mmCIF file of C-alpha atoms and ligand atoms in Angstrom:
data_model
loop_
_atom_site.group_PDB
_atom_site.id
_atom_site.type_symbol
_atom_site.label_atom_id
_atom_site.label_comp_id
_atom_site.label_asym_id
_atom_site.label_seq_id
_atom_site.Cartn_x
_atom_site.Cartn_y
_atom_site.Cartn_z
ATOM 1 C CA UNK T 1 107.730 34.091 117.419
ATOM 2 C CA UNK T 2 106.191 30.593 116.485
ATOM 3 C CA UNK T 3 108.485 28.787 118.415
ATOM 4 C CA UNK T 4 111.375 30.020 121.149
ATOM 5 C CA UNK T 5 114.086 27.933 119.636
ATOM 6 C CA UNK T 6 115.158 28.287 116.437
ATOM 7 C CA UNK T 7 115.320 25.594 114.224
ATOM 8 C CA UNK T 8 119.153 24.707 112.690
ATOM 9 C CA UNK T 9 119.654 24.980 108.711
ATOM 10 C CA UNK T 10 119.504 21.342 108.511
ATOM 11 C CA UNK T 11 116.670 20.891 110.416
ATOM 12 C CA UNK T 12 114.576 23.584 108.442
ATOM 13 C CA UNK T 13 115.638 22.095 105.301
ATOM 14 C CA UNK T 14 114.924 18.548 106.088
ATOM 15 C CA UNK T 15 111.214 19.471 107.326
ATOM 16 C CA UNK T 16 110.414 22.227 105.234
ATOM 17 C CA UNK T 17 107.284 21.152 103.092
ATOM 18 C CA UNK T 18 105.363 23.897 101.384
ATOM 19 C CA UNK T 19 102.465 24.367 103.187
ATOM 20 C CA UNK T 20 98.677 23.193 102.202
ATOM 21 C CA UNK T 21 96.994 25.759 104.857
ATOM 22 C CA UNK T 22 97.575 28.197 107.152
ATOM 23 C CA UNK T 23 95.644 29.103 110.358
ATOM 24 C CA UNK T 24 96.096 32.649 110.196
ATOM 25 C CA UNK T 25 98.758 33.189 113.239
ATOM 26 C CA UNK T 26 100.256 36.514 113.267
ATOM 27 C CA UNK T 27 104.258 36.819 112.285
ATOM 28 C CA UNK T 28 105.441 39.694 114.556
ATOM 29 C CA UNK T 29 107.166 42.138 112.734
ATOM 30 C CA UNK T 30 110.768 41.368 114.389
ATOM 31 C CA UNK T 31 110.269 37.937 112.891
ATOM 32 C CA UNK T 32 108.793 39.677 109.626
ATOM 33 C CA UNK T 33 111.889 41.474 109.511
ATOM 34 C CA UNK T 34 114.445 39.345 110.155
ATOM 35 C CA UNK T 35 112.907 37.236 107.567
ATOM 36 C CA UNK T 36 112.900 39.865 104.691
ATOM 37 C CA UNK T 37 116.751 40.860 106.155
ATOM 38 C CA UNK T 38 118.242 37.704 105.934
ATOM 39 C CA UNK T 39 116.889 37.726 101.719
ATOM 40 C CA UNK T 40 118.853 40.995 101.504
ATOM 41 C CA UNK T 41 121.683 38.959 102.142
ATOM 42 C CA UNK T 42 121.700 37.178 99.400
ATOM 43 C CA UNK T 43 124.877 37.370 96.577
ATOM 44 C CA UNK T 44 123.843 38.350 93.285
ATOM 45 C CA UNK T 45 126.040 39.245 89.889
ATOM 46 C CA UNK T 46 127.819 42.355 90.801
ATOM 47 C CA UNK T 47 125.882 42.777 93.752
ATOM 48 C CA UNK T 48 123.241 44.080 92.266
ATOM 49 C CA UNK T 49 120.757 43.000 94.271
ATOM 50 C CA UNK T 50 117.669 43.563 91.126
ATOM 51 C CA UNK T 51 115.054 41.977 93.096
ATOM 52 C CA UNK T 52 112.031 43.978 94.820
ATOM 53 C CA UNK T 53 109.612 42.205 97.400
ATOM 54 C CA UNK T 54 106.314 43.821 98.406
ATOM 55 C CA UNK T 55 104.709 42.603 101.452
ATOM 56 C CA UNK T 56 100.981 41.665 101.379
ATOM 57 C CA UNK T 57 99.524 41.262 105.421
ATOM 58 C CA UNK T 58 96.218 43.171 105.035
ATOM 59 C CA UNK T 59 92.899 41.242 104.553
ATOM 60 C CA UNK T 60 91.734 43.458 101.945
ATOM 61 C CA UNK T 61 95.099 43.055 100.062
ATOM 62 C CA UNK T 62 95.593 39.284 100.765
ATOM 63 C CA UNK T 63 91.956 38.967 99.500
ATOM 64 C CA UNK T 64 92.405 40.632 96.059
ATOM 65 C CA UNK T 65 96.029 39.305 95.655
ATOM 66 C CA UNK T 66 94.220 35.821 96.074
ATOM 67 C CA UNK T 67 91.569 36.531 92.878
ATOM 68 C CA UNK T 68 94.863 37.132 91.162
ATOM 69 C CA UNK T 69 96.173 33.943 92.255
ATOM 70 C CA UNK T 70 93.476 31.221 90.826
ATOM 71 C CA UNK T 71 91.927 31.690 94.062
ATOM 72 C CA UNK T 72 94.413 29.780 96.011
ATOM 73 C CA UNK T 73 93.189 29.892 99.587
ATOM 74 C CA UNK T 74 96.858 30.035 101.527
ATOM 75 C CA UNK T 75 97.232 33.500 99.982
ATOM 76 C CA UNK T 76 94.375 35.057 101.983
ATOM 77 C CA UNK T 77 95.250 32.183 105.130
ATOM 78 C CA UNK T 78 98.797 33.292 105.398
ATOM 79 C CA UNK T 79 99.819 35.954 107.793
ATOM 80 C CA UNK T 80 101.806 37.423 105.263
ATOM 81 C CA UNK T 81 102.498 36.660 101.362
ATOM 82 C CA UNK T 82 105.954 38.398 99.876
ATOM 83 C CA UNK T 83 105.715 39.536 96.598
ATOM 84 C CA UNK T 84 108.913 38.353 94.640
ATOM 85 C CA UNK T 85 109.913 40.655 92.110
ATOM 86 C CA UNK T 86 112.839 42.009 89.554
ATOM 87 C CA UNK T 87 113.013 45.268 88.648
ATOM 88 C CA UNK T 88 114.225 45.278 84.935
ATOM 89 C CA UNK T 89 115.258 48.918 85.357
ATOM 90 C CA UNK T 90 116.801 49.126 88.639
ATOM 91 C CA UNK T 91 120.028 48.846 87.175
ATOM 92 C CA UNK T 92 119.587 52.168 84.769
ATOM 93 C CA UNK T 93 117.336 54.019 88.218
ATOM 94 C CA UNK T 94 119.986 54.617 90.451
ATOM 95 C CA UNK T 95 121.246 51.171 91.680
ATOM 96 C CA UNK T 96 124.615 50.957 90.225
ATOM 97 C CA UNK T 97 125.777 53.922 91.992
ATOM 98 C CA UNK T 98 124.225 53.115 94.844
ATOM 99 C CA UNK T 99 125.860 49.429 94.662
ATOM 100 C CA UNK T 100 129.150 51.556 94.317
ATOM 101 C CA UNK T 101 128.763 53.878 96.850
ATOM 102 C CA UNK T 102 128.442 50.760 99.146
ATOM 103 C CA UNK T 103 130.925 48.862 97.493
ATOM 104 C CA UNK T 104 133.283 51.766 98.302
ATOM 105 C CA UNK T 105 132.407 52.221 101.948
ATOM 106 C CA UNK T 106 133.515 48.306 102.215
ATOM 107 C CA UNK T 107 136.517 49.099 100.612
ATOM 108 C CA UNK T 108 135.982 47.953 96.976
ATOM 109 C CA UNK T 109 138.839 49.733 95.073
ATOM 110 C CA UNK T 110 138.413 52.434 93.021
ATOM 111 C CA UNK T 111 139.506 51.031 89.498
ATOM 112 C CA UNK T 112 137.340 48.309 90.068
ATOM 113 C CA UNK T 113 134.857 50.886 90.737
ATOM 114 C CA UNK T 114 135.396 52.742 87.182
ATOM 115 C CA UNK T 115 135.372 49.732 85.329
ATOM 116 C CA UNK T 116 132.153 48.460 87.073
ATOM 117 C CA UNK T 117 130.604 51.795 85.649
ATOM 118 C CA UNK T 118 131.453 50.829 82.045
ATOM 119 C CA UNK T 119 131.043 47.082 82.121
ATOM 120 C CA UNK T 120 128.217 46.407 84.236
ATOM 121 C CA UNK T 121 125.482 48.302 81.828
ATOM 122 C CA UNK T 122 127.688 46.925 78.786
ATOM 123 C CA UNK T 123 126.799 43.185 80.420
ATOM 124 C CA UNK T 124 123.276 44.265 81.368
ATOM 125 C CA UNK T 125 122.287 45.895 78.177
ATOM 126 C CA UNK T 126 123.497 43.112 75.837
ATOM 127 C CA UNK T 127 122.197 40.300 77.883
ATOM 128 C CA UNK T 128 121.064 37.362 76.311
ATOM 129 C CA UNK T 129 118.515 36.153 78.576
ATOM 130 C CA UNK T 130 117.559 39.415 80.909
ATOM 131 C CA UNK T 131 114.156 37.548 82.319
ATOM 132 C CA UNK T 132 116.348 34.793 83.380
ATOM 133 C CA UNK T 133 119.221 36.771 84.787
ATOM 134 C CA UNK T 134 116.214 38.656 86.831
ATOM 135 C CA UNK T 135 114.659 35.562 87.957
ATOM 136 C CA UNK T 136 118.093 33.680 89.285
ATOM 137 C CA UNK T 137 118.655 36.337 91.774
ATOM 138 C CA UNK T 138 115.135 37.497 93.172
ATOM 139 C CA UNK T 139 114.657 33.491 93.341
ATOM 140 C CA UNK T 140 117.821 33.465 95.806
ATOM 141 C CA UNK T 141 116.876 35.302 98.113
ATOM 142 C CA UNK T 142 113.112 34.717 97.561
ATOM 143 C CA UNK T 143 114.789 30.971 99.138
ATOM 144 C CA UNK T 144 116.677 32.668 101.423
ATOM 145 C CA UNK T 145 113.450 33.919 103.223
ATOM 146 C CA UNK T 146 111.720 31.032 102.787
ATOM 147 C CA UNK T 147 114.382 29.186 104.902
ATOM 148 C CA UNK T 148 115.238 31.765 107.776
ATOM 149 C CA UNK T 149 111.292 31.716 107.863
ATOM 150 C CA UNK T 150 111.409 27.772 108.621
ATOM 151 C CA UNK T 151 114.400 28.756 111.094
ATOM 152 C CA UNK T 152 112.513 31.140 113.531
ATOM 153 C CA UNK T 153 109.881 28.227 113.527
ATOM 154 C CA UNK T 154 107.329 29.180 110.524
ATOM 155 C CA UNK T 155 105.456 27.492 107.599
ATOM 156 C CA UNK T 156 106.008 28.343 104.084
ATOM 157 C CA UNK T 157 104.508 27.864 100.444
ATOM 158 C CA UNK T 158 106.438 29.255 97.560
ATOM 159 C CA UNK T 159 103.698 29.781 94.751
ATOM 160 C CA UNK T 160 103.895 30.228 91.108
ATOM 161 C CA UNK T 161 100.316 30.239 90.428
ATOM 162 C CA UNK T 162 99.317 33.700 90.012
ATOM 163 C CA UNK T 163 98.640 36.074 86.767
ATOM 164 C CA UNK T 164 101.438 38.448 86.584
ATOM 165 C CA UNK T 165 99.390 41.422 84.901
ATOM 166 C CA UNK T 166 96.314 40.502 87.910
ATOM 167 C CA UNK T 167 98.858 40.743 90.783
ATOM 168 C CA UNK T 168 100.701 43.887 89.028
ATOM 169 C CA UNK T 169 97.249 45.905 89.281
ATOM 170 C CA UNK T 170 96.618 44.377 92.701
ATOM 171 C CA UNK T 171 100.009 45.813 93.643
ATOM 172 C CA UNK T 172 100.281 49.010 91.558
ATOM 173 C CA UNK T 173 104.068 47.560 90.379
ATOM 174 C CA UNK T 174 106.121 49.894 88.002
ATOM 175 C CA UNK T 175 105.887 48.782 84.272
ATOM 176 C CA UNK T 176 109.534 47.414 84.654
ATOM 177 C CA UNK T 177 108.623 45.087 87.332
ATOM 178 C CA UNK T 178 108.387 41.177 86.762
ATOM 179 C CA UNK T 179 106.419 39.082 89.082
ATOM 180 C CA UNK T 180 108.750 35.991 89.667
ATOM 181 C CA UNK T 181 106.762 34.035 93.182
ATOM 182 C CA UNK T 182 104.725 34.330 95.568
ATOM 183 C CA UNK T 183 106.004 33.239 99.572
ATOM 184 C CA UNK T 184 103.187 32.304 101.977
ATOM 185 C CA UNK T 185 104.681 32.392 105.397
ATOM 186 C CA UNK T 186 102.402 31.731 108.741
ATOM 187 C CA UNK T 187 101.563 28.793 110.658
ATOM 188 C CA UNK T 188 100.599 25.255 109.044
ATOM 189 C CA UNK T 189 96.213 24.404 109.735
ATOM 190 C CA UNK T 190 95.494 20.650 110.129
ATOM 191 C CA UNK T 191 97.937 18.288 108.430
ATOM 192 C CA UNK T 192 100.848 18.941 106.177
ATOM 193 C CA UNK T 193 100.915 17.378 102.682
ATOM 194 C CA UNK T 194 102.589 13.840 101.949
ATOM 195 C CA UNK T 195 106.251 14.116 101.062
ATOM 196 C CA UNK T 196 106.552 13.762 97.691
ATOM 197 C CA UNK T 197 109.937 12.617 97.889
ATOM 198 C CA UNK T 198 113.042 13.555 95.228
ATOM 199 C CA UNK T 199 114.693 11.915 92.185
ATOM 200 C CA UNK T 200 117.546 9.895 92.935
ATOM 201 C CA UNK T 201 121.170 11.205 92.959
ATOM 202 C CA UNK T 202 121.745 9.236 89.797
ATOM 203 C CA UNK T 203 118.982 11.299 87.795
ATOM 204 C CA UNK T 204 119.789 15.155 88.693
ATOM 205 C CA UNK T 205 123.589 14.841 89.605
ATOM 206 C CA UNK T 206 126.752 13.907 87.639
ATOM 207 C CA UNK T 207 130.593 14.237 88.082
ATOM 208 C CA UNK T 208 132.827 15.806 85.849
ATOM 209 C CA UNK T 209 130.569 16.195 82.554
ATOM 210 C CA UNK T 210 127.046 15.296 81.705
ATOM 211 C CA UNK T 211 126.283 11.576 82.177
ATOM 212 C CA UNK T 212 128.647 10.518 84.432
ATOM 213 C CA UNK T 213 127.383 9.362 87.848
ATOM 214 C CA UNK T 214 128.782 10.871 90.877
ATOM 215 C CA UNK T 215 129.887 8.710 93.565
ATOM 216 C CA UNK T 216 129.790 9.710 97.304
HETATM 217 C C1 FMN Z 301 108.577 28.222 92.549
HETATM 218 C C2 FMN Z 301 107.510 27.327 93.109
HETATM 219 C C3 FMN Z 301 106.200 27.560 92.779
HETATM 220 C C4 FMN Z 301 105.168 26.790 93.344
HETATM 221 N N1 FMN Z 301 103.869 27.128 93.083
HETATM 222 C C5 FMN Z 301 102.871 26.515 93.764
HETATM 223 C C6 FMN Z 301 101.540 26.981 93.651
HETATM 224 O O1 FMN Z 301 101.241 27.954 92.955
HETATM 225 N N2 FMN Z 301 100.577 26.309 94.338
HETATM 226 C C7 FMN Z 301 100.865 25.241 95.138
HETATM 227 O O2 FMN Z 301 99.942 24.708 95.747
HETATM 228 N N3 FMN Z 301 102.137 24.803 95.298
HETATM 229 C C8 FMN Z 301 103.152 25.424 94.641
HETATM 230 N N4 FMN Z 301 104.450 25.020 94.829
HETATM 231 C C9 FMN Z 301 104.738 23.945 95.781
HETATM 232 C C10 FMN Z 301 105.211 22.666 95.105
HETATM 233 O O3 FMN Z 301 104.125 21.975 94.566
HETATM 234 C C11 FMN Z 301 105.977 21.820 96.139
HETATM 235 O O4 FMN Z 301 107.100 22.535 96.557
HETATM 236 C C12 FMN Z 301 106.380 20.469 95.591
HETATM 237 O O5 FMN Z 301 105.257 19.675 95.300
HETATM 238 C C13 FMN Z 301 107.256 19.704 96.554
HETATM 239 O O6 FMN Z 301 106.651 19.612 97.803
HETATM 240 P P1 FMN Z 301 107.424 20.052 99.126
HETATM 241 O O7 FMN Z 301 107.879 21.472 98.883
HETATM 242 O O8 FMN Z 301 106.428 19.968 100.225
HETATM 243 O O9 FMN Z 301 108.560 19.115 99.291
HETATM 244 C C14 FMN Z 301 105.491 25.738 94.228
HETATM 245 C C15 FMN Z 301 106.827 25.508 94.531
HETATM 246 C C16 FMN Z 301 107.820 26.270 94.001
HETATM 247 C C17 FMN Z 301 109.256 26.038 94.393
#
């Protein structure tokens, strides 16, 4: 574990920064795991939980998955980079009965559980915007990692830069797999980057309908 006590929500969020370099500490598994079980948590649309995350910790890995991401040097630091991906077919391969089956041991009642079976590939199969539906949930709990791994005391750097069909042959990813971001996790080398600070309330937030400022 990088540090014994773990840091509160607050705290991780506050002093998260995403991470210029990494000095190659090991992440134990337990923390490793904890990491990639507290994602799993994460609520999506029906609970359907689309996202896949592959976990890259060898150097021979690392060092290809880096040629497929313009050569950025954290990939290969990093004691371990997790592969964020959706699966654009889960939903037809076995996960909506396997969401219901689950559903059903928690006690999700059974006409729910008939409709679900009709409406949820209506919904999926007519969506408007399937990439983005994909990439709203795998990015949850992408963040959700990325801020238990700040918790147990680690560094992160989320990544975008990366070729999708490069990293797809570096990983060997099913055809129906999208590539959404990369997360760097290990233990910051030398100093961390300048904050770059964040637009004011008055630019990103507003109250009631668009335009209106919100006042706390
Ligand atoms: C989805 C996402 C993709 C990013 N991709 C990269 C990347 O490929 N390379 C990089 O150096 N930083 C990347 N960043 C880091 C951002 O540049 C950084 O989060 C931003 O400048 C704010 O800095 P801070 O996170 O330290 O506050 C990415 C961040 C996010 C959230």
């Amino acid at each position: 574990m990088a540090n014994v006590m773990e840091k509160t929500l607050s705290q991780a969020i506050a002093q998260r920064r995403a991470t210029p370099s990494f000095d190659g500490f090991p992440l134990p598994e337990k923390d490793l795991k904890r990491i990639l079980e507290a994602g799993l948590q994460a609520p999506s649309g029906y609970n359907m939980q689309p996202w896949r995350f592959l976990v890259v910790r060898s150097e021979e890995q690392k060092r290809r998955l880096r040629a497929a991401s313009f050569n950025q040097a954290k990939v290969e630091e990093a004691s371990a980079v997790i592969v964020a991906c959706g699966d654009a077919d889960g939903w037809r391969n076995g996960d909506l009965e396997e969401m219901l089956r689950l559903g059903r041991e928690g006690g999700m009642p059974e006409n729910y559980s008939e409709m679900a079976k009709i409406n949820i590939p209506n919904y999926l199969s007519n969506h408007p915007n399937f990439p983005m539906w994909l990439n709203r949930h795998v990015m949850i709990a992408f963040t959700t990692m990325m801020l238990m791994a700040e918790v147990l005391g680690y560094d992160t750097a989320p990544m975008e830069g990366f070729e999708q069909e490069r990293v797809s042959e570096v990983l060997k990813l099913p055809l129906s797999y999208h590539v959404v971001a990369l997360l760097a996790i290990g233990r910051l080398k030398g100093s961390d980057k300048f904050y770059g600070g964040r637009f004011n309330m008055a630019r990103t937030v507003f109250a009631e309908e668009y335009g209106k400022p919100i006042k706390l």
